[in-house]
Coordinates of C-alpha atoms in Angstrom, one line a residue:
M1 CA -14.9 143.9 -4.2
L2 CA -16.7 147.2 -4.2
S3 CA -18.4 148.8 -7.2
S4 CA -19.2 152.5 -8.0
P5 CA -20.1 154.5 -11.1
D6 CA -17.0 156.1 -12.7
G7 CA -19.0 159.2 -14.0
N8 CA -18.7 158.1 -17.6
G9 CA -21.2 155.3 -17.8
G10 CA -18.8 152.7 -16.5
T11 CA -17.9 151.2 -13.3
N12 CA -15.0 151.4 -10.8
I13 CA -14.0 148.2 -9.1
T14 CA -11.9 148.4 -5.9
G15 CA -11.0 145.9 -3.2
D16 CA -13.2 145.8 -0.2
P17 CA -10.9 146.8 2.8
E18 CA -13.2 145.2 5.3
H19 CA -13.3 141.7 3.7
P20 CA -11.1 139.3 5.6
A21 CA -10.1 137.4 2.5
N22 CA -8.2 140.2 0.8
F23 CA -8.4 143.4 3.0
G24 CA -8.8 145.5 -0.1
R25 CA -6.2 143.9 -2.4
L26 CA -7.0 142.8 -5.8
C27 CA -5.2 140.8 -8.4
S28 CA -4.9 142.1 -12.0
K29 CA -8.1 140.0 -12.9
G30 CA -10.1 141.7 -10.2
S31 CA -8.8 145.2 -10.9
A32 CA -9.8 144.8 -14.6
L33 CA -13.3 143.5 -14.0
G34 CA -14.8 146.9 -14.7
E35 CA -13.6 146.6 -18.3
T36 CA -15.6 143.4 -18.8
L37 CA -19.0 144.9 -18.2
G38 CA -19.9 145.9 -21.7
F39 CA -22.3 144.1 -23.9
D40 CA -19.9 143.3 -26.7
G41 CA -20.1 139.6 -27.4
R42 CA -22.9 139.0 -24.9
L43 CA -25.7 136.5 -25.6
L44 CA -28.9 138.7 -25.2
H45 CA -31.8 136.6 -26.3
P46 CA -32.7 132.8 -26.2
M47 CA -31.7 131.1 -29.4
M48 CA -33.0 127.9 -30.9
R49 CA -31.8 125.9 -33.9
A50 CA -34.3 126.1 -36.8
G51 CA -35.1 123.9 -39.7
A52 CA -32.2 125.2 -41.8
G53 CA -29.8 124.3 -39.0
L54 CA -29.2 128.0 -38.0
L55 CA -29.7 129.5 -34.5
E56 CA -32.5 131.9 -34.5
Q57 CA -33.9 134.2 -31.8
T58 CA -36.9 132.9 -29.9
S59 CA -38.9 133.6 -26.8
W60 CA -38.0 132.3 -23.3
D61 CA -41.3 130.3 -23.3
A62 CA -40.5 128.6 -26.6
A63 CA -36.8 127.9 -25.6
L64 CA -37.7 126.5 -22.1
D65 CA -40.6 124.4 -23.6
R66 CA -38.1 123.0 -26.1
V67 CA -35.7 122.1 -23.3
A68 CA -38.4 120.4 -21.2
R69 CA -39.8 118.6 -24.1
G70 CA -36.4 117.3 -25.1
F71 CA -35.7 116.1 -21.6
R72 CA -39.1 114.1 -21.6
E73 CA -38.2 112.6 -24.9
V74 CA -34.7 111.6 -23.7
L75 CA -36.1 110.2 -20.5
D76 CA -38.8 108.2 -22.2
R77 CA -36.4 106.8 -24.8
H78 CA -33.2 106.3 -22.8
G79 CA -33.9 106.8 -19.1
P80 CA -32.5 109.4 -16.6
D81 CA -28.9 108.4 -17.1
A82 CA -29.0 109.7 -20.6
I83 CA -29.4 113.3 -19.2
A84 CA -26.4 115.2 -17.8
F85 CA -25.5 118.6 -16.4
Y86 CA -21.9 119.9 -16.8
V87 CA -21.7 123.0 -14.6
S88 CA -19.1 125.4 -13.5
G89 CA -17.2 127.1 -10.7
Q90 CA -18.4 130.4 -12.3
L91 CA -21.8 129.7 -10.9
L92 CA -23.1 131.0 -7.5
T93 CA -23.9 128.4 -4.9
E94 CA -27.6 129.0 -5.4
D95 CA -27.3 128.2 -9.0
Y96 CA -25.4 125.1 -8.2
Y97 CA -27.9 124.0 -5.6
V98 CA -31.0 124.0 -7.9
A99 CA -29.1 122.3 -10.8
N100 CA -27.9 119.5 -8.4
K101 CA -31.4 119.3 -6.9
L102 CA -33.1 118.9 -10.2
M103 CA -30.6 116.4 -11.6
K104 CA -30.1 114.1 -8.5
G105 CA -33.3 114.7 -6.7
F106 CA -36.0 114.8 -9.3
L107 CA -34.6 113.4 -12.7
G108 CA -33.1 110.6 -10.6
S109 CA -29.5 110.5 -11.8
G110 CA -26.1 111.4 -10.5
N111 CA -25.0 112.8 -13.8
I112 CA -24.0 116.2 -12.8
D113 CA -20.4 117.3 -12.6
T114 CA -18.4 120.5 -12.7
N115 CA -15.2 121.9 -14.1
S116 CA -14.0 121.9 -10.5
R117 CA -13.4 118.2 -11.3
L118 CA -10.4 119.2 -13.3
C119 CA -8.8 121.2 -10.4
M120 CA -10.1 120.1 -7.0
S121 CA -11.3 116.5 -7.0
S122 CA -7.9 115.1 -5.9
S123 CA -8.0 117.4 -2.9
V124 CA -11.6 116.5 -2.2
A125 CA -10.7 112.8 -2.1
G126 CA -7.7 113.4 0.0
H127 CA -9.7 115.4 2.6
K128 CA -12.4 112.6 2.7
R129 CA -9.7 110.0 3.3
A130 CA -8.1 112.0 6.0
F131 CA -11.1 113.6 7.8
G132 CA -14.1 111.7 6.7
A133 CA -15.4 114.8 4.9
D134 CA -14.2 117.5 2.4
T135 CA -13.0 119.8 5.3
V136 CA -10.3 122.3 4.7
P137 CA -8.6 122.6 8.0
G138 CA -6.8 126.0 7.5
C139 CA -7.5 129.7 7.2
Y140 CA -5.8 132.6 5.4
E141 CA -4.8 133.9 8.8
D142 CA -2.4 130.9 9.1
L143 CA -0.3 132.4 6.3
D144 CA 0.4 135.4 8.4
Q145 CA 1.3 133.4 11.5
A146 CA 3.4 130.5 10.0
D147 CA 7.2 130.4 10.4
L148 CA 7.6 128.0 7.5
L149 CA 5.5 128.2 4.3
V150 CA 5.9 125.3 1.9
L151 CA 4.4 125.6 -1.6
T152 CA 4.3 122.5 -3.8
G153 CA 2.8 122.4 -7.3
S154 CA 1.7 126.0 -6.8
N155 CA 2.8 129.1 -8.7
A156 CA 1.0 131.3 -6.2
A157 CA 2.7 134.5 -7.4
W158 CA 0.7 134.3 -10.7
C159 CA -2.3 132.1 -9.7
H160 CA -3.0 133.4 -6.1
P161 CA -1.2 136.7 -6.0
V162 CA -3.2 138.2 -3.1
L163 CA -2.4 135.3 -0.9
H164 CA 1.2 135.2 -2.1
Q165 CA 1.7 138.8 -1.1
R166 CA 0.6 137.8 2.4
M167 CA 3.2 135.2 2.5
V168 CA 5.9 137.5 1.2
T169 CA 4.9 140.1 3.9
N170 CA 5.2 137.4 6.6
R171 CA 8.7 136.6 5.3
R172 CA 9.6 140.2 5.3
E173 CA 8.2 141.2 8.7
R174 CA 8.5 137.9 10.7
N175 CA 11.4 136.2 8.9
A176 CA 9.2 133.3 7.9
R177 CA 10.9 130.9 5.4
I178 CA 9.4 130.0 2.1
V179 CA 10.1 126.7 0.3
V180 CA 9.0 126.2 -3.3
I181 CA 8.7 122.7 -4.7
D182 CA 8.1 122.6 -8.5
P183 CA 9.5 121.0 -11.6
R184 CA 9.8 124.5 -13.1
R185 CA 11.5 127.7 -11.7
T186 CA 8.3 129.9 -11.5
A187 CA 7.9 133.5 -10.4
T188 CA 7.0 132.2 -6.9
A189 CA 10.6 130.9 -6.6
E190 CA 11.9 134.5 -6.6
D191 CA 10.7 135.0 -3.1
A192 CA 11.8 131.6 -1.8
D193 CA 14.5 130.7 0.7
L194 CA 14.8 127.2 -0.8
V195 CA 13.8 126.0 -4.2
L196 CA 13.4 122.2 -4.9
L197 CA 13.2 121.7 -8.6
I198 CA 12.0 118.0 -8.4
A199 CA 11.3 115.7 -11.3
P200 CA 7.7 115.8 -12.4
G201 CA 5.4 113.5 -10.4
T202 CA 7.8 112.9 -7.4
D203 CA 5.9 115.1 -4.8
G204 CA 4.6 111.9 -3.1
V205 CA 8.1 110.5 -2.8
L206 CA 9.4 113.7 -1.3
F207 CA 6.7 113.9 1.4
S208 CA 7.0 110.2 2.1
G209 CA 10.7 110.9 2.7
L210 CA 9.7 113.7 5.0
F211 CA 7.4 111.4 7.0
T212 CA 10.3 108.9 7.3
H213 CA 12.7 111.6 8.4
L214 CA 10.4 113.0 11.0
A215 CA 10.0 109.4 12.5
A216 CA 13.7 108.8 12.4
H217 CA 14.5 112.0 14.3
E218 CA 11.6 111.5 16.9
R219 CA 9.8 114.6 15.9
L220 CA 6.3 113.0 16.0
D221 CA 3.4 114.1 18.2
R222 CA 2.9 110.7 19.9
D223 CA -0.1 112.0 22.0
F224 CA -1.9 113.3 18.9
I225 CA -1.2 110.1 17.0
R226 CA -2.5 108.0 20.0
D227 CA -5.6 110.0 20.7
C228 CA -6.7 111.2 17.2
T229 CA -5.3 108.8 14.6
S230 CA -5.2 105.1 13.7
G231 CA -3.2 103.1 11.3
F232 CA 0.1 105.1 11.9
A233 CA 2.4 102.0 11.8
A234 CA 1.2 100.9 8.4
A235 CA 1.5 104.4 6.9
L236 CA 5.0 104.8 8.3
A237 CA 6.0 101.3 6.9
R238 CA 4.7 102.3 3.5
A239 CA 6.6 105.6 3.6
R240 CA 9.8 103.8 4.4
D241 CA 9.3 101.5 1.4
I242 CA 8.8 104.5 -0.9
A243 CA 11.5 106.8 0.5
P244 CA 13.7 105.2 3.1
D245 CA 16.3 108.0 3.5
P246 CA 17.2 111.5 2.0
E247 CA 19.6 109.9 -0.4
A248 CA 16.8 107.7 -2.0
V249 CA 14.6 110.8 -2.1
A250 CA 17.3 112.9 -3.8
A251 CA 17.9 110.2 -6.4
T252 CA 14.2 109.8 -7.3
C253 CA 13.4 113.4 -7.3
G254 CA 16.5 114.5 -9.2
I255 CA 17.7 117.1 -6.6
A256 CA 20.8 117.4 -4.3
V257 CA 20.8 115.6 -1.1
K258 CA 21.8 118.6 0.9
D259 CA 18.7 120.4 -0.4
V260 CA 16.5 117.5 0.7
I261 CA 18.0 117.4 4.1
T262 CA 17.7 121.3 4.5
F263 CA 14.0 121.0 3.8
F264 CA 13.5 118.1 6.0
D265 CA 15.3 119.8 8.9
W266 CA 13.4 123.1 8.5
F267 CA 10.1 121.2 8.7
R268 CA 11.4 119.1 11.6
V269 CA 12.4 122.0 13.9
T270 CA 9.7 124.5 12.9
E271 CA 6.4 124.2 14.8
K272 CA 4.3 126.5 12.7
V273 CA 4.3 125.1 9.2
V274 CA 1.7 125.6 6.5
T275 CA 2.0 123.4 3.4
L276 CA 0.1 124.8 0.4
Y277 CA -0.6 122.9 -2.8
S278 CA -2.5 123.5 -6.0
Q279 CA -2.8 122.1 -9.5
G280 CA 0.7 120.8 -9.7
V281 CA -0.4 118.2 -7.1
N282 CA -4.1 117.9 -7.9
Q283 CA -3.8 117.5 -11.7
S284 CA -1.9 114.2 -11.5
V285 CA -2.4 110.5 -12.0
Q286 CA -1.6 110.0 -8.4
G287 CA -3.0 113.4 -7.2
T288 CA -4.9 112.0 -4.3
D289 CA -2.0 110.0 -3.0
K290 CA 0.2 113.1 -3.1
V291 CA -2.4 115.1 -1.1
N292 CA -2.5 112.4 1.5
A293 CA 1.2 112.2 1.7
I294 CA 1.3 115.9 2.5
I295 CA -1.5 115.6 5.1
N296 CA 0.3 112.6 6.7
C297 CA 3.2 114.8 7.6
H298 CA 1.0 117.3 9.4
L299 CA -1.0 114.7 11.2
A300 CA 2.1 112.8 12.4
T301 CA 3.4 116.0 14.0
G302 CA 0.1 117.3 15.3
R303 CA 0.5 120.4 13.1
I304 CA -3.0 120.8 12.1
G305 CA -6.0 123.0 13.1
R306 CA -3.9 125.3 15.2
S307 CA -2.7 128.8 14.4
G308 CA -0.2 129.0 11.7
M309 CA 0.0 125.4 10.6
G310 CA -1.7 122.8 8.5
P311 CA -2.2 121.5 5.0
F312 CA -3.9 124.0 2.7
S313 CA -5.4 123.4 -0.8
L314 CA -5.5 126.6 -2.9
T315 CA -8.6 126.3 -5.0
G316 CA -8.5 126.6 -8.7
Q317 CA -12.1 127.6 -9.6
P318 CA -13.8 130.8 -8.2
N319 CA -16.7 129.0 -6.4
A320 CA -15.3 125.4 -6.4
M321 CA -15.9 125.2 -2.6
G322 CA -19.5 126.3 -2.9
G323 CA -20.2 123.8 -5.6
R324 CA -18.8 121.0 -3.5
E325 CA -21.0 122.1 -0.6
V326 CA -24.1 121.5 -2.6
G327 CA -23.2 118.3 -4.3
G328 CA -21.8 119.7 -7.6
L329 CA -19.5 116.7 -8.2
A330 CA -20.9 113.5 -9.6
N331 CA -19.8 111.4 -6.7
Q332 CA -21.4 113.4 -3.8
L333 CA -24.8 114.6 -2.6
A334 CA -25.5 118.0 -1.2
A335 CA -24.3 119.2 2.2
H336 CA -21.1 117.1 2.0
M337 CA -23.0 113.8 2.0
D338 CA -22.1 110.7 0.0
F339 CA -24.3 108.1 -1.6
E340 CA -24.7 105.8 1.5
P341 CA -28.4 104.8 2.0
E342 CA -28.9 107.0 5.0
S343 CA -27.6 110.1 3.2
V344 CA -29.7 109.3 0.1
D345 CA -32.8 109.1 2.4
R346 CA -31.8 112.2 4.3
S347 CA -31.3 114.3 1.2
G348 CA -34.5 113.0 -0.4
A349 CA -36.5 113.7 2.7
S350 CA -38.3 116.7 1.1
G351 CA -40.4 114.4 -1.1
R352 CA -38.2 114.2 -4.1
P353 CA -39.6 111.6 -6.5
G354 CA -36.6 110.1 -8.1
H355 CA -33.5 110.6 -6.1
G356 CA -30.4 109.0 -7.7
N357 CA -28.8 106.4 -5.4
R358 CA -25.5 106.1 -7.1
P359 CA -22.7 108.4 -8.4
G360 CA -22.7 109.5 -12.0
P361 CA -19.6 109.5 -14.3
E362 CA -16.9 112.0 -13.7
S363 CA -16.7 114.7 -16.4
H364 CA -13.1 114.0 -17.5
G365 CA -14.1 110.5 -18.3
S366 CA -17.3 111.3 -20.1
V367 CA -16.0 111.4 -23.6
R368 CA -15.1 108.0 -25.0
C369 CA -13.4 108.3 -28.4
D370 CA -15.1 105.0 -29.6
R371 CA -18.6 105.9 -28.4
G372 CA -18.6 109.8 -28.0
W373 CA -20.6 111.5 -25.3
P374 CA -22.5 108.8 -23.4
H375 CA -25.5 111.1 -22.8
Q376 CA -28.2 112.2 -25.2
G377 CA -29.4 115.3 -23.3
P378 CA -26.6 117.3 -21.8
V379 CA -26.9 120.8 -20.4
V380 CA -23.6 122.9 -20.2
M381 CA -23.7 125.9 -17.9
A382 CA -21.1 128.7 -17.7
T383 CA -18.1 126.6 -18.9
N384 CA -16.5 125.6 -22.1
P385 CA -15.8 121.9 -22.1
A386 CA -15.0 121.7 -25.8
V387 CA -11.7 123.5 -24.8
S388 CA -11.1 122.4 -21.2
L389 CA -11.9 118.7 -21.3
P390 CA -9.3 116.1 -22.6
R391 CA -9.8 114.9 -26.2
A392 CA -11.3 118.1 -27.3
D393 CA -11.8 116.9 -30.9
A394 CA -13.8 113.9 -29.8
M395 CA -15.8 116.1 -27.5
R396 CA -16.8 118.5 -30.3
A397 CA -17.7 115.7 -32.6
A398 CA -19.8 113.9 -29.9
L399 CA -21.7 117.1 -29.0
R400 CA -22.9 117.4 -32.7
K401 CA -24.6 114.0 -32.6
L402 CA -26.8 114.5 -29.6
D403 CA -30.6 114.3 -29.5
L404 CA -30.7 117.4 -27.3
F405 CA -27.7 119.7 -26.4
V406 CA -28.4 122.9 -24.4
V407 CA -25.9 125.6 -23.4
S408 CA -26.6 128.3 -20.8
D409 CA -23.9 131.1 -21.0
A410 CA -23.4 134.9 -21.0
V411 CA -21.4 134.9 -24.3
A412 CA -22.7 134.4 -27.8
S413 CA -19.7 132.5 -29.1
N414 CA -17.1 130.0 -27.9
D415 CA -15.9 126.5 -28.9
T416 CA -18.7 124.7 -27.1
I417 CA -21.4 127.0 -28.7
A418 CA -19.7 126.3 -32.0
S419 CA -20.4 122.6 -31.4
E420 CA -24.1 123.2 -32.5
P421 CA -26.3 123.3 -29.4
H422 CA -30.0 123.0 -30.1
V423 CA -30.9 125.6 -27.5
L424 CA -28.8 128.6 -26.3
L425 CA -30.0 130.4 -23.2
P426 CA -28.7 133.9 -22.2
A427 CA -27.4 133.9 -18.6
A428 CA -26.7 136.7 -16.3
A429 CA -23.0 137.6 -15.9
W430 CA -20.8 138.7 -13.1
G431 CA -22.2 142.0 -11.6
E432 CA -25.7 141.0 -12.6
K433 CA -26.0 137.9 -10.2
D434 CA -27.1 137.7 -6.6
G435 CA -26.1 135.0 -4.2
T436 CA -23.2 133.5 -2.3
V437 CA -19.8 132.0 -3.0
T438 CA -17.4 130.1 -0.8
N439 CA -13.6 130.5 -1.0
S440 CA -10.8 128.1 -0.2
E441 CA -10.8 128.9 3.6
R442 CA -14.5 127.9 4.0
R443 CA -15.6 131.6 4.0
I444 CA -19.0 132.3 2.5
S445 CA -19.4 135.7 1.0
R446 CA -22.4 137.5 -0.5
Q447 CA -22.3 138.6 -4.2
R448 CA -24.7 141.4 -4.6
A449 CA -26.0 142.4 -8.0
F450 CA -25.2 146.0 -9.0
L451 CA -26.2 145.8 -12.7
V452 CA -29.5 144.9 -14.4
P453 CA -29.0 141.9 -16.8
P454 CA -29.1 143.2 -20.3
A455 CA -32.0 142.4 -22.7
E456 CA -33.4 139.0 -21.8
A457 CA -30.5 137.5 -19.8
K458 CA -31.6 135.6 -16.7
P459 CA -29.9 134.1 -13.6
D460 CA -28.9 130.4 -13.9
W461 CA -31.0 129.5 -10.9
W462 CA -34.1 130.9 -12.6
I463 CA -33.4 129.0 -15.9
V464 CA -33.1 125.7 -14.0
C465 CA -36.3 126.4 -12.0
E466 CA -38.3 127.3 -15.1
V467 CA -37.3 124.0 -16.7
A468 CA -38.1 122.1 -13.6
K469 CA -41.6 123.7 -13.5
R470 CA -42.3 122.5 -17.1
L471 CA -41.3 119.0 -16.1
G472 CA -44.0 119.0 -13.3
F473 CA -41.8 119.8 -10.3
G474 CA -43.0 123.4 -9.8
K475 CA -43.8 123.0 -6.1
A476 CA -40.2 122.1 -5.3
F477 CA -38.7 124.9 -7.5
G478 CA -41.0 127.7 -6.7
Y479 CA -38.2 130.0 -5.5
R480 CA -38.7 133.7 -6.1
Y481 CA -35.4 134.9 -4.6
P482 CA -31.9 133.6 -4.0
Y483 CA -32.3 133.8 -0.2
E484 CA -35.0 131.1 -0.4
I485 CA -32.6 128.8 -2.1
F486 CA -29.9 129.6 0.4
R487 CA -32.2 128.8 3.4
E488 CA -33.1 125.4 2.0
H489 CA -29.4 124.7 1.4
A490 CA -28.5 125.7 5.0
A491 CA -31.5 123.7 6.4
L492 CA -30.3 120.5 4.6
S493 CA -26.8 120.9 6.0
G494 CA -28.2 120.9 9.5
F495 CA -30.8 118.3 9.0
E496 CA -30.1 115.2 11.2
N497 CA -26.7 116.6 11.8
D498 CA -26.2 117.2 15.6
G499 CA -22.4 117.8 15.1
S500 CA -21.9 114.6 13.1
R501 CA -21.0 116.4 9.9
D502 CA -18.5 119.4 9.7
F503 CA -20.4 121.2 7.1
D504 CA -23.4 122.7 9.0
L505 CA -25.1 126.0 8.1
G506 CA -28.1 125.1 10.2
G507 CA -28.1 128.3 12.1
L508 CA -28.7 130.2 8.8
D509 CA -31.8 128.3 7.7
T510 CA -34.2 131.0 8.8
V511 CA -32.2 134.0 7.6
S512 CA -34.5 136.9 6.8
P513 CA -34.3 138.7 3.4
N514 CA -32.7 141.7 5.0
A515 CA -30.2 139.6 7.0
Y516 CA -29.3 137.6 3.9
N517 CA -28.7 140.9 2.0
A518 CA -26.4 142.1 4.8
L519 CA -24.7 138.8 5.5
A520 CA -21.2 139.4 6.5
P521 CA -18.4 137.0 5.4
V522 CA -18.6 134.0 7.6
Q523 CA -16.7 130.7 7.8
W524 CA -18.3 127.3 8.5
P525 CA -19.0 125.4 10.5
P526 CA -21.4 127.8 12.3
P527 CA -23.7 126.0 14.7
A528 CA -25.9 129.0 15.5
M529 CA -26.2 132.6 14.5
T530 CA -27.6 136.0 15.2
P531 CA -28.9 137.7 12.0
P532 CA -25.7 139.8 11.0
G533 CA -25.0 143.2 9.9
R534 CA -21.9 144.4 8.1
S535 CA -19.6 144.5 11.1
G536 CA -16.0 143.7 11.5
S537 CA -16.6 140.4 13.4
S538 CA -18.1 137.1 12.2
P539 CA -21.8 136.8 13.1
M540 CA -20.8 133.3 14.4
A541 CA -18.1 134.6 16.7
G542 CA -17.9 132.9 20.1
S543 CA -20.1 130.0 19.2
T544 CA -19.0 126.4 19.6
R545 CA -20.1 123.1 18.1
P546 CA -20.5 119.7 19.6
A547 CA -17.3 117.6 19.7
A548 CA -17.4 114.8 17.3
A549 CA -14.2 113.1 18.5
P550 CA -12.9 111.5 21.8
A551 CA -12.5 114.0 24.6
S552 CA -8.9 113.3 24.6
C553 CA -8.5 114.5 21.0
P554 CA -7.3 118.2 21.0
S555 CA -9.8 120.5 19.5
I556 CA -9.1 122.6 16.4
R557 CA -9.2 126.3 17.1
R558 CA -10.7 128.3 14.4
N559 CA -11.4 132.1 14.7
S560 CA -12.7 132.1 18.2
R561 CA -14.7 129.0 17.6
S562 CA -13.9 125.3 18.4
F563 CA -14.6 122.2 16.7
A564 CA -13.1 118.8 17.1
P565 CA -12.1 116.5 14.2
G566 CA -13.4 113.0 13.9
P567 CA -11.0 110.1 14.2
I568 CA -8.3 110.1 11.5
L569 CA -7.2 106.8 10.0
I570 CA -3.7 106.8 8.5
S571 CA -3.3 103.9 6.1
S572 CA -1.1 102.7 3.4
I573 CA -2.2 102.7 -0.2
R574 CA -0.7 102.1 -3.6
G575 CA 1.3 105.2 -4.5
A576 CA 2.3 106.9 -1.3
C577 CA 1.4 106.9 2.3
A578 CA -2.1 108.3 2.6
I579 CA -5.0 108.8 5.0
T580 CA -8.5 107.7 5.2
G581 CA -11.0 108.5 8.0
T582 CA -14.4 108.5 9.5
A583 CA -16.5 111.5 10.2

């Protein structure tokens, strides 16, 4: 987006015609952002609960001292697992990075999770099963080049309207077909060539049936299966158990057999297929199984990583991808590493004193009605769990019983703030923050501040660093500017990598302040770079990364760069055929 003064003290917001994610288009939310920049309802000063139980304005020093003192008391009384951070896709990647670094690296616990857990964790787990890492194999360009677009569990017309318009344009100009799979007839169905109103929860059966159908009609890529996958026979056997034929699929899904066959045949005869899924798949008891059932169909046909084809997860949170890159979920470390010993050692190589060596609890399981919140010192940043998490009444009751409860937010009132935090910290809002975000096609973009934070509001990364300094970790949190955080984040992703991990920003680990400020939108993985300006091409264009797969495995072409996937293991699991893999 681009901002400019409107001449009346306000701000005009327009789409950036040069940005490859939207080419100037905005949804209604983006178009209305200029109307959200007033100070009505803003939290402008630090607040602390006084003796009478009321929140009173205080200084930053007093508020931060209270947080640090409370952390020390909780640590001494209950240990590091009694402290937790619940953060948000509203944060910039630099905010996320320092919060994760403090929690896992210095307080020594895995107790940090994000509201991205509610939208993306099933997809993350599916990617890791399939590819050994949380790697999204598609790009938005594929939506323009596909001949068949399959949307399952996604009302893109409302939730991703800019991308939906690209699909509709493809249908109009190239005669691409659109299939919509959903229990409801949504606005997205209005532009579809085929609508499958399946019974809730049967997506896995439908795609298991598709897998079976493709095998029965010999539409598999045997060379790709041989060279790049393993476990194919077991996965196909499991798919046949779940959905042996179109008639069984139709009976389970509650749709007509002719519609099932039409969908299966379109997928079978169309080379360039993109399957897009969102919360209707992810937010499910068997969400991960459904993700892998979808990915299986693309792996079995070799329709992945090439132009106009592949499985594609449409992200639900604005910076969900950036948060995952820096370890924002409780079951991962920064730089797409897990809690295996070598990764714990690698991510603790900067001399962190208490690096947690095991995952923390997932946020949606954090509230137990019989015990309340299991932590005594939670910090909530830029999100409202008293509304969004399950069992909201139990959540609000538990929050009121804590030894220490801290909220960092831009607003002065919401349901979580009404649950009586001890300290309330005023955070900078959109337009006042400086850093990076990553979208659902792995594209990193700079967000540049164009407004000064009002009154005493501060960036979230600054707040975390000031608390860390008061806990004695000042040397590791002495950042003065966001680019310093970004460089450390990039360096960690490249440390001991040598092509073994897809996520690698090592070429950006010495980016200068000017180059960071001018950083053009770029997709990872970039193995090397030239400091970029604002040009129409990626600063990583033309570069290649070392292959991490057998030479016989076809490379995945991505925007004039090549990288090869690791071996993919297709295996059978409980709910549907699914995939696991090694990096």
